[in-house]
Coordinates of C-alpha atoms in Angstrom, one line a residue:
M1 CA -19.9 2.1 37.9
V2 CA -19.0 0.9 41.4
E3 CA -17.2 3.4 43.7
Q4 CA -13.7 2.6 44.5
P5 CA -13.0 1.0 47.9
A6 CA -10.9 3.3 50.3
N7 CA -9.6 0.4 52.6
V8 CA -9.0 -2.7 50.0
D9 CA -5.5 -3.0 51.2
A10 CA -6.5 -3.4 54.9
A11 CA -9.4 -5.9 53.9
V12 CA -6.9 -8.3 52.3
N13 CA -5.9 -9.9 55.5
T14 CA -9.1 -9.1 57.5
P15 CA -10.2 -12.3 59.3
V16 CA -14.1 -13.6 58.9
V17 CA -14.9 -13.3 62.4
V18 CA -14.9 -9.7 63.8
D19 CA -15.6 -7.8 66.9
S20 CA -18.7 -5.5 66.2
N21 CA -17.6 -3.0 68.5
D22 CA -14.6 -2.0 66.3
D23 CA -16.1 0.5 63.7
G24 CA -12.8 0.1 61.5
T25 CA -13.1 -3.9 61.4
V26 CA -16.6 -3.7 60.6
A27 CA -16.1 -1.3 57.6
Q28 CA -13.5 -3.6 56.3
E29 CA -15.8 -6.7 56.6
L30 CA -18.4 -4.8 54.6
E31 CA -15.8 -4.1 52.0
L32 CA -15.5 -7.9 51.6
E33 CA -19.2 -8.2 51.6
H34 CA -19.3 -5.8 48.8
M35 CA -16.5 -7.6 46.8
R36 CA -18.1 -11.0 47.4
S37 CA -21.5 -9.8 46.0
T38 CA -19.7 -8.0 43.2
L39 CA -17.9 -11.4 42.3
E40 CA -21.1 -13.4 42.4
E41 CA -22.9 -10.9 40.2
A42 CA -20.2 -11.0 37.8
I43 CA -19.7 -14.7 37.5
V44 CA -23.7 -15.2 37.0
E45 CA -23.6 -12.5 34.4
T46 CA -20.7 -14.3 32.7
R47 CA -22.2 -17.7 32.6
S48 CA -25.4 -16.4 30.6
T49 CA -23.4 -14.5 28.2
P50 CA -21.9 -16.0 24.9
L51 CA -18.3 -15.8 24.3
E52 CA -18.7 -13.4 21.3
N53 CA -20.4 -11.1 23.4
R54 CA -18.3 -10.7 26.3
P55 CA -17.1 -7.2 27.1
R56 CA -13.6 -6.4 26.4
L57 CA -11.4 -6.4 29.6
P58 CA -9.3 -3.4 29.9
R59 CA -5.6 -3.2 30.9
I60 CA -5.2 -2.4 34.2
A61 CA -2.2 -0.7 35.7
P62 CA 0.0 -2.9 38.3
S63 CA -0.5 -0.8 41.4
K64 CA -0.5 -2.0 44.9
R65 CA -4.3 -1.4 45.1
N66 CA -5.1 -3.4 42.0
R67 CA -2.9 -6.1 43.1
A68 CA -4.4 -6.2 46.7
V69 CA -8.1 -6.5 45.1
V70 CA -6.9 -9.6 43.1
R71 CA -5.3 -11.2 46.2
A72 CA -8.5 -10.6 48.1
L73 CA -10.7 -12.3 45.5
N74 CA -8.5 -15.4 45.3
P75 CA -10.1 -17.3 48.5
M76 CA -13.6 -16.3 47.4
L77 CA -12.8 -18.4 44.2
V78 CA -12.1 -21.7 45.8
T79 CA -15.6 -22.4 46.3
Y80 CA -16.8 -21.7 42.7
L81 CA -13.7 -23.5 41.2
E82 CA -14.4 -26.7 43.2
A83 CA -17.8 -26.9 41.7
S84 CA -16.5 -26.5 38.3
R85 CA -17.2 -29.3 36.0
D86 CA -15.0 -28.7 32.9
L87 CA -12.6 -26.3 31.4
C88 CA -15.6 -23.9 29.9
E89 CA -17.1 -23.5 33.3
T90 CA -13.8 -22.6 34.7
D91 CA -13.0 -20.1 32.1
S92 CA -16.3 -18.5 32.8
I93 CA -15.6 -18.2 36.4
L94 CA -12.3 -16.7 35.8
F95 CA -13.6 -14.2 33.3
G96 CA -16.1 -13.2 35.9
A97 CA -13.7 -12.7 38.6
A98 CA -11.6 -10.7 36.3
L99 CA -14.6 -8.4 35.5
A100 CA -15.5 -8.1 39.1
V101 CA -12.0 -6.7 39.6
C102 CA -12.5 -4.2 36.9
R103 CA -15.8 -3.0 38.6
I104 CA -14.3 -2.8 42.1
I105 CA -11.3 -0.7 41.1
G106 CA -13.4 1.5 38.8
A107 CA -12.1 0.5 35.5
K108 CA -13.8 1.2 32.4
V109 CA -15.2 -1.7 30.9
S110 CA -17.1 -1.8 27.4
T111 CA -20.6 -3.2 27.7
A112 CA -21.3 -3.3 24.0
G113 CA -19.4 -6.4 23.4
R114 CA -16.0 -7.3 21.6
A115 CA -17.8 -7.6 18.2
T116 CA -18.3 -4.0 17.9
G117 CA -15.3 -1.9 16.6
H118 CA -14.4 1.7 17.1
S119 CA -16.8 4.4 16.4
S120 CA -16.9 5.5 12.8
A121 CA -18.1 8.9 13.3
I122 CA -16.5 11.5 10.9
P123 CA -15.0 14.5 12.4
A124 CA -16.7 17.8 12.0
W125 CA -13.9 19.4 10.2
R126 CA -13.9 16.5 7.6
R127 CA -17.6 16.9 7.3
R128 CA -17.2 20.5 6.3
I129 CA -14.4 19.8 3.7
E130 CA -16.3 17.3 2.1
E131 CA -19.4 19.7 1.9
R132 CA -17.2 22.5 0.3
I133 CA -15.9 19.8 -2.3
A134 CA -19.6 18.7 -3.0
K135 CA -20.5 22.2 -3.6
A136 CA -17.2 23.0 -5.8
R137 CA -18.0 20.1 -8.2
A138 CA -21.6 21.2 -8.4
L139 CA -20.3 24.7 -9.4
I140 CA -17.9 23.4 -11.9
G141 CA -20.6 21.4 -13.5
R142 CA -22.7 24.8 -13.9
L143 CA -19.8 26.9 -15.1
I144 CA -18.9 24.1 -17.9
C145 CA -22.5 24.1 -19.1
F146 CA -22.6 28.0 -19.4
R147 CA -19.4 27.9 -21.2
S148 CA -20.8 25.3 -23.6
G149 CA -23.8 27.5 -24.2
N150 CA -26.4 26.6 -21.8
N151 CA -28.2 29.7 -20.9
R152 CA -31.1 28.3 -18.8
P153 CA -31.9 30.7 -16.0
R154 CA -30.9 28.7 -13.3
I155 CA -27.4 28.3 -14.8
V156 CA -26.9 31.9 -15.4
R157 CA -28.1 32.6 -11.9
T158 CA -25.5 30.3 -10.5
V159 CA -22.6 31.9 -12.5
R160 CA -23.6 35.3 -11.5
M161 CA -23.5 34.2 -8.1
A162 CA -20.0 32.7 -8.7
F163 CA -18.6 36.0 -10.3
A164 CA -20.4 38.0 -7.8
G165 CA -18.0 40.9 -6.4
T166 CA -15.4 40.2 -9.0
N167 CA -16.2 43.1 -11.5
V168 CA -16.8 40.1 -14.4
S169 CA -19.7 40.7 -16.4
L170 CA -21.2 37.7 -18.4
S171 CA -21.3 40.0 -21.6
Q172 CA -17.8 40.8 -21.6
P173 CA -15.5 39.2 -24.6
D174 CA -13.3 37.3 -22.5
I175 CA -15.9 35.5 -20.4
T176 CA -14.7 32.2 -21.8
Q177 CA -11.0 32.8 -20.4
K178 CA -12.7 33.9 -17.1
L179 CA -14.8 30.7 -16.9
T180 CA -11.6 28.6 -17.6
E181 CA -9.7 30.3 -14.8
S182 CA -12.6 29.9 -12.4
I183 CA -12.8 26.2 -13.3
D184 CA -9.2 25.5 -12.8
D185 CA -9.1 27.3 -9.6
L186 CA -12.0 25.3 -8.1
K187 CA -10.3 22.2 -9.5
Q188 CA -7.0 23.2 -7.5
R189 CA -9.0 23.8 -4.6
I190 CA -10.7 20.4 -4.7
A191 CA -7.4 18.7 -5.2
A192 CA -5.8 20.7 -2.0
W193 CA -9.0 19.7 0.1
G194 CA -8.8 16.1 -1.3
K195 CA -5.0 15.9 -0.2
R196 CA -5.8 17.4 3.1
I197 CA -8.2 14.6 4.1
R198 CA -5.7 12.0 2.6
R199 CA -3.1 13.4 4.9
Y200 CA -5.1 13.1 7.9
T201 CA -6.5 9.7 6.9
E202 CA -2.8 8.3 6.6
R203 CA -1.8 9.8 9.6
S204 CA -4.7 8.6 11.6
T205 CA -4.1 5.1 10.4
R206 CA -0.5 5.2 11.1
F207 CA -1.5 6.2 14.8
N208 CA -4.3 3.7 15.2
Q209 CA -1.9 1.0 14.0
N210 CA 0.9 1.6 16.1
R211 CA -1.5 2.2 19.2
L212 CA -3.3 -1.3 18.3
F213 CA 0.1 -2.9 17.9
Q214 CA 0.9 -2.0 21.6
S215 CA -2.4 -3.2 23.0
D216 CA -3.5 -6.1 20.7
Q217 CA -1.5 -7.4 17.9
K218 CA -3.8 -10.3 17.0
R219 CA -6.5 -7.5 15.9
L220 CA -3.7 -5.6 14.0
Y221 CA -3.0 -8.5 12.0
E222 CA -6.4 -9.3 11.5
S223 CA -7.1 -5.8 10.2
L224 CA -4.0 -6.1 7.7
E225 CA -5.4 -9.2 6.3
R226 CA -7.4 -8.8 2.8
P227 CA -10.9 -9.3 3.0
M228 CA -12.2 -12.6 2.0
V229 CA -14.4 -12.6 -1.1
S230 CA -17.7 -13.8 -0.6
G231 CA -21.0 -14.4 -2.5
T232 CA -23.2 -11.5 -3.0
G233 CA -26.6 -13.7 -2.9
P234 CA -28.6 -14.6 0.3
A235 CA -26.8 -16.7 2.8
P236 CA -27.9 -20.4 3.3
N237 CA -30.1 -21.2 6.3
Q238 CA -28.1 -21.7 9.4
A239 CA -30.1 -24.7 10.7
D240 CA -29.8 -26.4 7.4
T241 CA -25.9 -25.6 7.3
V242 CA -25.5 -27.1 10.8
A243 CA -27.4 -30.1 10.0
F244 CA -25.5 -30.6 6.8
W245 CA -22.0 -30.6 8.2
R246 CA -23.1 -32.5 11.3
G247 CA -24.0 -35.3 9.3
L248 CA -20.6 -35.2 7.6
W249 CA -18.4 -34.7 10.5
S250 CA -20.3 -36.3 13.5
E251 CA -21.7 -39.4 12.3
P252 CA -19.7 -42.7 12.5
V253 CA -18.2 -44.2 9.0
N254 CA -16.7 -47.3 8.3
H255 CA -13.6 -46.9 6.4
S256 CA -12.3 -49.5 4.2
E257 CA -8.6 -50.0 5.5
G258 CA -6.0 -50.8 2.8
P259 CA -3.2 -53.5 3.2
W260 CA -0.7 -50.6 3.6
T261 CA -2.2 -50.1 7.3
E262 CA -1.4 -53.7 8.2
V263 CA 2.0 -53.0 7.2
V264 CA 2.5 -49.8 9.1
A265 CA 0.7 -51.6 12.3
S266 CA 3.3 -54.3 12.1
Q267 CA 6.4 -51.8 11.6
C268 CA 4.9 -50.0 14.9
A269 CA 4.3 -53.0 16.9
G270 CA 7.9 -52.9 18.3
I271 CA 7.7 -49.3 19.4
T272 CA 7.5 -48.8 23.1
P273 CA 4.6 -46.7 24.0
M274 CA 5.8 -43.9 26.2
D275 CA 4.8 -43.2 29.8
P276 CA 1.3 -41.5 30.5
V277 CA 1.7 -37.8 30.6
I278 CA 0.6 -36.3 34.1
I279 CA -0.1 -32.6 34.4
T280 CA 0.6 -31.1 37.6
P281 CA -0.1 -27.6 39.4
D282 CA 3.5 -26.8 39.1
D283 CA 3.2 -27.4 35.0
V284 CA 0.5 -25.0 34.9
A285 CA 2.0 -22.5 37.0
E286 CA 5.3 -22.6 35.0
A287 CA 3.5 -22.3 31.7
V288 CA 1.4 -19.4 33.1
R289 CA 4.6 -17.7 34.5
R290 CA 6.4 -17.7 31.0
A291 CA 3.2 -16.2 29.2
P292 CA 2.9 -12.4 28.5
N293 CA 0.6 -10.6 30.5
W294 CA -1.6 -8.5 28.0
K295 CA -1.0 -10.2 24.7
S296 CA -3.9 -10.8 22.4
P297 CA -6.4 -13.0 24.5
G298 CA -8.3 -15.8 22.7
L299 CA -11.9 -16.2 22.0
D300 CA -12.8 -16.2 25.6
G301 CA -11.0 -12.7 25.9
L302 CA -9.2 -13.6 29.3
H303 CA -5.5 -12.3 29.3
H304 CA -2.7 -14.1 30.9
Y305 CA -2.4 -11.6 33.6
W306 CA -5.6 -13.0 35.3
L307 CA -4.3 -16.5 35.4
K308 CA -1.0 -15.0 37.2
G309 CA -3.2 -13.3 39.7
F310 CA -5.9 -16.1 40.5
M311 CA -3.4 -18.6 41.6
V312 CA -6.0 -20.9 43.1
C313 CA -7.2 -21.9 39.7
Y314 CA -3.8 -24.0 39.1
S315 CA -4.9 -27.1 40.6
V316 CA -8.4 -27.1 38.9
L317 CA -7.0 -26.2 35.5
A318 CA -4.3 -29.0 35.9
R319 CA -7.2 -31.7 37.0
Q320 CA -9.3 -30.7 33.8
F321 CA -6.6 -30.5 31.7
Q322 CA -5.7 -34.2 32.5
E323 CA -9.2 -35.1 32.2
A324 CA -9.5 -33.7 28.6
L325 CA -6.1 -35.4 27.9
N326 CA -7.3 -38.9 29.0
Q327 CA -10.8 -38.6 27.2
K328 CA -9.2 -37.3 23.9
S329 CA -11.6 -34.7 23.4
L330 CA -11.3 -31.0 23.3
P331 CA -13.7 -28.6 24.9
S332 CA -15.8 -26.3 22.6
L333 CA -13.9 -23.3 24.2
F334 CA -10.9 -24.6 22.2
T335 CA -12.7 -25.4 18.8
T336 CA -15.0 -22.5 18.2
G337 CA -14.7 -19.9 15.7
I338 CA -11.7 -21.3 14.0
T339 CA -13.6 -22.8 10.9
H340 CA -15.3 -20.4 8.3
L341 CA -17.4 -21.4 5.1
V342 CA -16.3 -20.1 1.9
P343 CA -18.8 -20.3 -0.8
K344 CA -17.6 -22.1 -4.2
D345 CA -20.0 -20.1 -6.3
Q346 CA -21.7 -16.9 -6.2
G347 CA -25.0 -16.4 -4.8
T348 CA -25.8 -20.0 -3.6
T349 CA -27.9 -21.0 -0.4
D350 CA -27.0 -24.8 -0.8
P351 CA -24.6 -25.6 2.3
S352 CA -23.1 -28.3 0.0
K353 CA -21.7 -25.6 -2.2
Y354 CA -19.4 -24.1 0.8
R355 CA -15.7 -25.1 1.2
P356 CA -14.8 -25.5 5.1
I357 CA -11.7 -23.5 5.9
T358 CA -10.1 -24.2 9.3
G359 CA -7.7 -21.5 10.9
L360 CA -5.1 -23.4 13.0
R361 CA -4.0 -21.5 16.2
L362 CA -1.1 -23.7 16.8
L363 CA 1.4 -25.6 14.5
D364 CA 0.0 -28.9 13.3
F365 CA 3.0 -31.4 14.2
P366 CA 3.3 -34.7 12.2
P367 CA 1.0 -37.7 13.7
E368 CA 4.2 -39.6 14.7
L369 CA 4.3 -37.1 17.4
R370 CA 1.0 -36.5 18.5
D371 CA 1.4 -39.1 21.5
C372 CA 4.9 -37.8 22.4
S373 CA 5.0 -34.9 24.6
D374 CA 8.3 -35.8 26.7
K375 CA 11.0 -32.9 26.6
M376 CA 13.7 -35.6 26.4
C377 CA 12.5 -38.0 23.6
D378 CA 15.2 -40.7 22.6
K379 CA 13.4 -42.3 19.7
P380 CA 15.5 -41.9 16.4
E381 CA 12.8 -42.1 14.2
H382 CA 11.0 -38.9 15.9
N383 CA 14.5 -37.1 15.4
L384 CA 14.1 -37.7 11.8
V385 CA 10.6 -36.3 11.7
I386 CA 11.4 -33.4 13.5
E387 CA 14.4 -32.8 11.2
K388 CA 12.2 -33.0 8.2
L389 CA 9.6 -30.8 9.7
Y390 CA 12.3 -28.1 10.3
D391 CA 13.5 -28.6 6.8
D392 CA 9.8 -27.9 5.4
I393 CA 9.6 -24.8 7.6
T394 CA 12.7 -23.5 6.4
S395 CA 11.9 -24.1 2.9
I396 CA 8.6 -22.4 3.3
L397 CA 10.3 -19.3 4.9
L398 CA 12.8 -19.0 2.3
D399 CA 10.1 -19.2 -0.7
A400 CA 8.1 -16.7 1.2
A401 CA 11.1 -14.4 1.4
S402 CA 11.8 -14.8 -2.3
Y403 CA 8.1 -14.1 -3.2
S404 CA 7.9 -10.9 -1.0
H405 CA 11.2 -9.8 -2.4
K406 CA 9.8 -9.9 -6.1
C407 CA 6.2 -8.6 -5.0
L408 CA 7.8 -5.7 -3.1
K409 CA 6.4 -2.4 -4.2
R410 CA 8.7 0.2 -4.8
N411 CA 8.5 3.9 -4.0
K412 CA 7.2 5.8 -6.9
K413 CA 9.9 8.5 -6.3
G414 CA 12.7 6.0 -6.8
Y415 CA 14.4 4.5 -9.7
I416 CA 12.4 4.2 -12.9
T417 CA 13.7 1.8 -15.3
G418 CA 14.6 3.2 -18.9
W419 CA 14.5 6.8 -17.6
N420 CA 17.5 8.0 -19.4
R421 CA 16.8 6.0 -22.4
H422 CA 12.9 6.9 -22.9
V423 CA 11.6 9.6 -20.4
R424 CA 14.4 11.9 -20.0
P425 CA 14.3 13.8 -23.1
A426 CA 10.6 14.1 -22.7
H427 CA 11.0 15.4 -18.9
I428 CA 13.6 17.9 -20.1
K429 CA 11.3 19.4 -22.6
A430 CA 8.2 19.4 -20.3
R431 CA 10.2 21.2 -17.7
L432 CA 11.6 23.9 -20.1
C433 CA 7.9 24.5 -21.5
F434 CA 6.7 24.7 -17.8
Q435 CA 9.2 27.4 -16.7
T436 CA 8.5 29.4 -19.8
W437 CA 4.9 29.2 -19.2
V438 CA 5.4 30.4 -15.5
W439 CA 7.6 33.3 -16.6
A440 CA 5.0 34.2 -19.1
G441 CA 2.5 34.8 -16.1
R442 CA 0.7 31.3 -16.4
P443 CA -1.8 32.0 -19.7
T444 CA -4.6 30.0 -19.9
C445 CA -4.6 29.9 -23.9
G446 CA -2.2 30.6 -26.4
A447 CA 0.9 28.8 -27.9
L448 CA 2.9 28.5 -24.4
Y449 CA 0.0 27.0 -22.8
E450 CA -0.5 24.4 -25.6
D451 CA 3.1 23.7 -25.5
M452 CA 3.3 23.3 -21.7
R453 CA 0.1 21.1 -22.1
D454 CA 1.3 19.0 -24.8
S455 CA 4.7 18.3 -23.4
R456 CA 3.4 17.6 -20.1
R457 CA 1.0 14.8 -21.5
A458 CA 3.9 13.4 -23.7
F459 CA 6.3 13.0 -20.5
K460 CA 3.4 11.5 -18.5
S461 CA 2.8 8.9 -21.3
K462 CA 6.2 7.9 -21.6
L463 CA 6.6 7.7 -17.8
K464 CA 3.5 5.6 -17.6
W465 CA 4.7 3.4 -20.3
C466 CA 8.1 2.8 -18.5
Q467 CA 6.4 2.0 -15.4
D468 CA 4.1 -0.7 -17.1
N469 CA 6.7 -2.2 -19.0
A470 CA 9.7 -2.4 -16.5
E471 CA 10.5 -6.0 -16.8
Q472 CA 10.5 -5.9 -20.6
I473 CA 12.9 -2.9 -20.7
K474 CA 15.1 -4.7 -18.1
M475 CA 15.2 -7.6 -20.6
D476 CA 16.0 -5.4 -23.5
I477 CA 18.7 -3.8 -21.9
L478 CA 20.2 -7.5 -20.7
A479 CA 20.0 -8.4 -24.3
M480 CA 21.7 -5.4 -25.7
S481 CA 24.7 -5.8 -23.1
C482 CA 24.9 -9.4 -24.1
E483 CA 25.0 -8.6 -27.7
A484 CA 27.5 -5.9 -27.4
K485 CA 29.6 -8.2 -25.3
K486 CA 29.7 -6.1 -22.2
F487 CA 29.7 -9.0 -19.8
G488 CA 30.4 -6.8 -16.9
E489 CA 27.4 -4.9 -17.2
F490 CA 25.2 -8.0 -18.1
W491 CA 26.3 -9.9 -15.0
Q492 CA 25.9 -6.7 -12.7
Q493 CA 22.5 -6.3 -13.9
T494 CA 21.5 -9.9 -13.9
K495 CA 22.8 -10.0 -10.3
G496 CA 20.2 -7.1 -9.2
L497 CA 17.4 -9.2 -10.7
N498 CA 18.2 -12.2 -8.4
A499 CA 16.3 -12.3 -4.9
R500 CA 18.7 -12.2 -2.0
V501 CA 18.1 -15.1 0.6
P502 CA 18.8 -13.9 4.0
L503 CA 21.7 -15.0 6.0
P504 CA 20.9 -17.7 8.7
A505 CA 20.5 -16.3 12.4
E506 CA 22.1 -19.5 13.9
V507 CA 24.3 -22.3 12.8
G508 CA 25.2 -25.0 15.1
G509 CA 24.4 -22.9 18.2
I510 CA 26.7 -20.1 16.7
T511 CA 25.3 -16.4 15.9
G512 CA 26.6 -13.7 14.2
S513 CA 28.0 -13.4 10.6
E514 CA 31.5 -13.3 11.7
N515 CA 31.4 -16.1 14.0
I516 CA 29.8 -18.2 11.5
A517 CA 32.2 -17.4 8.8
N518 CA 35.1 -18.3 11.3
M519 CA 33.3 -21.6 12.2
F520 CA 33.2 -22.7 8.5
K521 CA 36.9 -21.4 8.0
A522 CA 37.9 -23.7 10.8
Q523 CA 35.9 -26.5 9.6
F524 CA 37.0 -26.5 5.9
K525 CA 40.6 -25.5 6.7
V526 CA 43.5 -27.6 5.2
D527 CA 46.7 -28.0 6.7
P528 CA 49.4 -28.5 4.0
S529 CA 51.9 -30.0 6.3
K530 CA 49.6 -33.0 6.9
I531 CA 48.9 -33.7 3.2
V532 CA 50.8 -36.7 2.0
C533 CA 50.7 -37.2 -1.9
S534 CA 52.0 -40.4 -3.6
L535 CA 54.4 -40.5 -6.8
D536 CA 54.0 -43.1 -9.6
D537 CA 56.6 -45.2 -7.8
G538 CA 54.9 -45.3 -4.6
E539 CA 57.3 -43.0 -2.9
D540 CA 55.8 -40.2 -0.7
I541 CA 56.6 -36.5 -1.5
V542 CA 57.3 -36.0 2.2
N543 CA 60.0 -38.6 2.3
S544 CA 61.4 -38.1 -1.4
G545 CA 62.7 -34.8 -0.5
I546 CA 60.8 -32.9 -3.2
S547 CA 59.2 -29.7 -2.1
P548 CA 55.5 -29.7 -2.5
L549 CA 53.7 -27.4 -5.0
R550 CA 52.6 -24.1 -3.4
F551 CA 50.4 -21.2 -4.8
T552 CA 50.5 -17.8 -3.7
F553 CA 47.5 -15.4 -3.3
K554 CA 48.7 -13.4 -6.2
E555 CA 49.2 -16.3 -8.6
V556 CA 45.5 -17.3 -8.0
N557 CA 44.3 -13.8 -8.3
D558 CA 46.0 -13.3 -11.7
A559 CA 44.9 -16.9 -12.9
I560 CA 41.2 -15.9 -12.2
R561 CA 41.4 -12.4 -13.6
N562 CA 42.7 -14.1 -17.1
M563 CA 39.6 -16.1 -17.2
K564 CA 36.9 -15.1 -19.8
R565 CA 33.7 -14.6 -18.0
G566 CA 30.7 -16.7 -19.2
E567 CA 32.3 -18.5 -22.0
K568 CA 33.4 -21.6 -20.2
D569 CA 31.3 -24.4 -18.9
A570 CA 31.0 -24.8 -15.1
G571 CA 32.9 -27.6 -13.3
K572 CA 31.6 -30.1 -10.8
T573 CA 30.8 -27.3 -8.3
A574 CA 28.7 -25.4 -10.8
L575 CA 30.8 -22.1 -10.3
M576 CA 31.3 -19.7 -13.4
P577 CA 34.6 -17.8 -13.5
F578 CA 32.5 -14.7 -13.0
S579 CA 31.4 -15.6 -9.4

């Protein structure tokens, strides 16, 4: 680890030509030379390292010393960036500069690569508990064997060691009861030890997830995804796989164009092509300025903080982005690691039996908008395409919300469907038998013990049945309510089964539920003084002297209350009286 320089702040503005008689200036120049050598070593090291083997850059503190080091490296990067040929090489230079900053300030950088996760070492206390559980299970097995009549010397010796110091003889009449009590005690200890490990695991998982959410949200979401089911057999040869898919994707193919392409070409002939897009350093600076500092980096592992610090790269990035846009080709840095092969069959080594799955990092816009990147597009056909895209996204989100509402796992201690009808009597009996058994001193045999055991089994059986058949019980309750003509209970229970779609966050630029409601109220408000109704003879009501018909709130409320719920057909609005 490189020692942290003492005069970094003073070395930022030091000129190249110095006076050799000034000891302080010479020391500052030596610091600059040390920074140049560290930068060169880091850039050379990064160029020869694959993307997946790059070290993970730490999050550095926004101190004056760290910012001074970044500013000092800016003029040193000009020579390397001017010689850069493409975006991949520029990214390698910037990552090397970030690595050099971490080494200069003494930040801890992982050298094992980003592919390795955290250490999976088991704590010593957990290993001790697991050893206790293993020994207790082995002892339970020996005690059960002895209780069943196995009198082998090894079994007898283990049982004597288990009862050592308890004044229990293996020849006494109630040895079977003592064995049962000892087995139950060991089982309870195993359960307590297991719960202790489970509590620690849950707490540790929550702590690690919260900390990972603060540092790298992308890794957290990847860890929460379900593992992909893959084949259990040997994997295909890598060279054969690359050759197979390169033959499909890289070889030119002459497609047979259909007649519909000519129709589309004729329709698009009158469309005026937009002006070419010119990317300037100011555009790059604006995009970098809005980006968060320490969000999850891409495959290259470079955070946005370093792009904000190394401002000399903006002109080079603008030029290389423009070249990639003109050549209509993406660098390998943007396409590596987003396509995965999923086997169609189990245990196959044929590359053609795999399905490519590509995970897009950005939203895939319709093809009509690929050549349109202007912020103020005035083409009406593009507006229609964007509206359809937004409608599709909204529909997908609503479907996902409804599906997640249906698949939401309820708490086990929450409401149990059919509790009062099926489970409550068994629960009352089991609770009474359990209290009686406790008051009697918790005997391990006899009538009280058997009643407690049987009632507990019956209660758990009924509870398990209700949990497994919750939907069927709900349907039975609905059918009984409808058959008994209890429409109030019927519609109330039906309403609880429907998925609730969340309210929109914004409508027409207006936010807030109250403001949205007032907007709709003003939009559909009807002024009775402006309504003109015609009579049969063509005379208007306003001019005829006849007062218009008016309804009060009480009259409308009474009319709706007198309607019968669910027995009439809905009108054009599809609204039933119960709604």
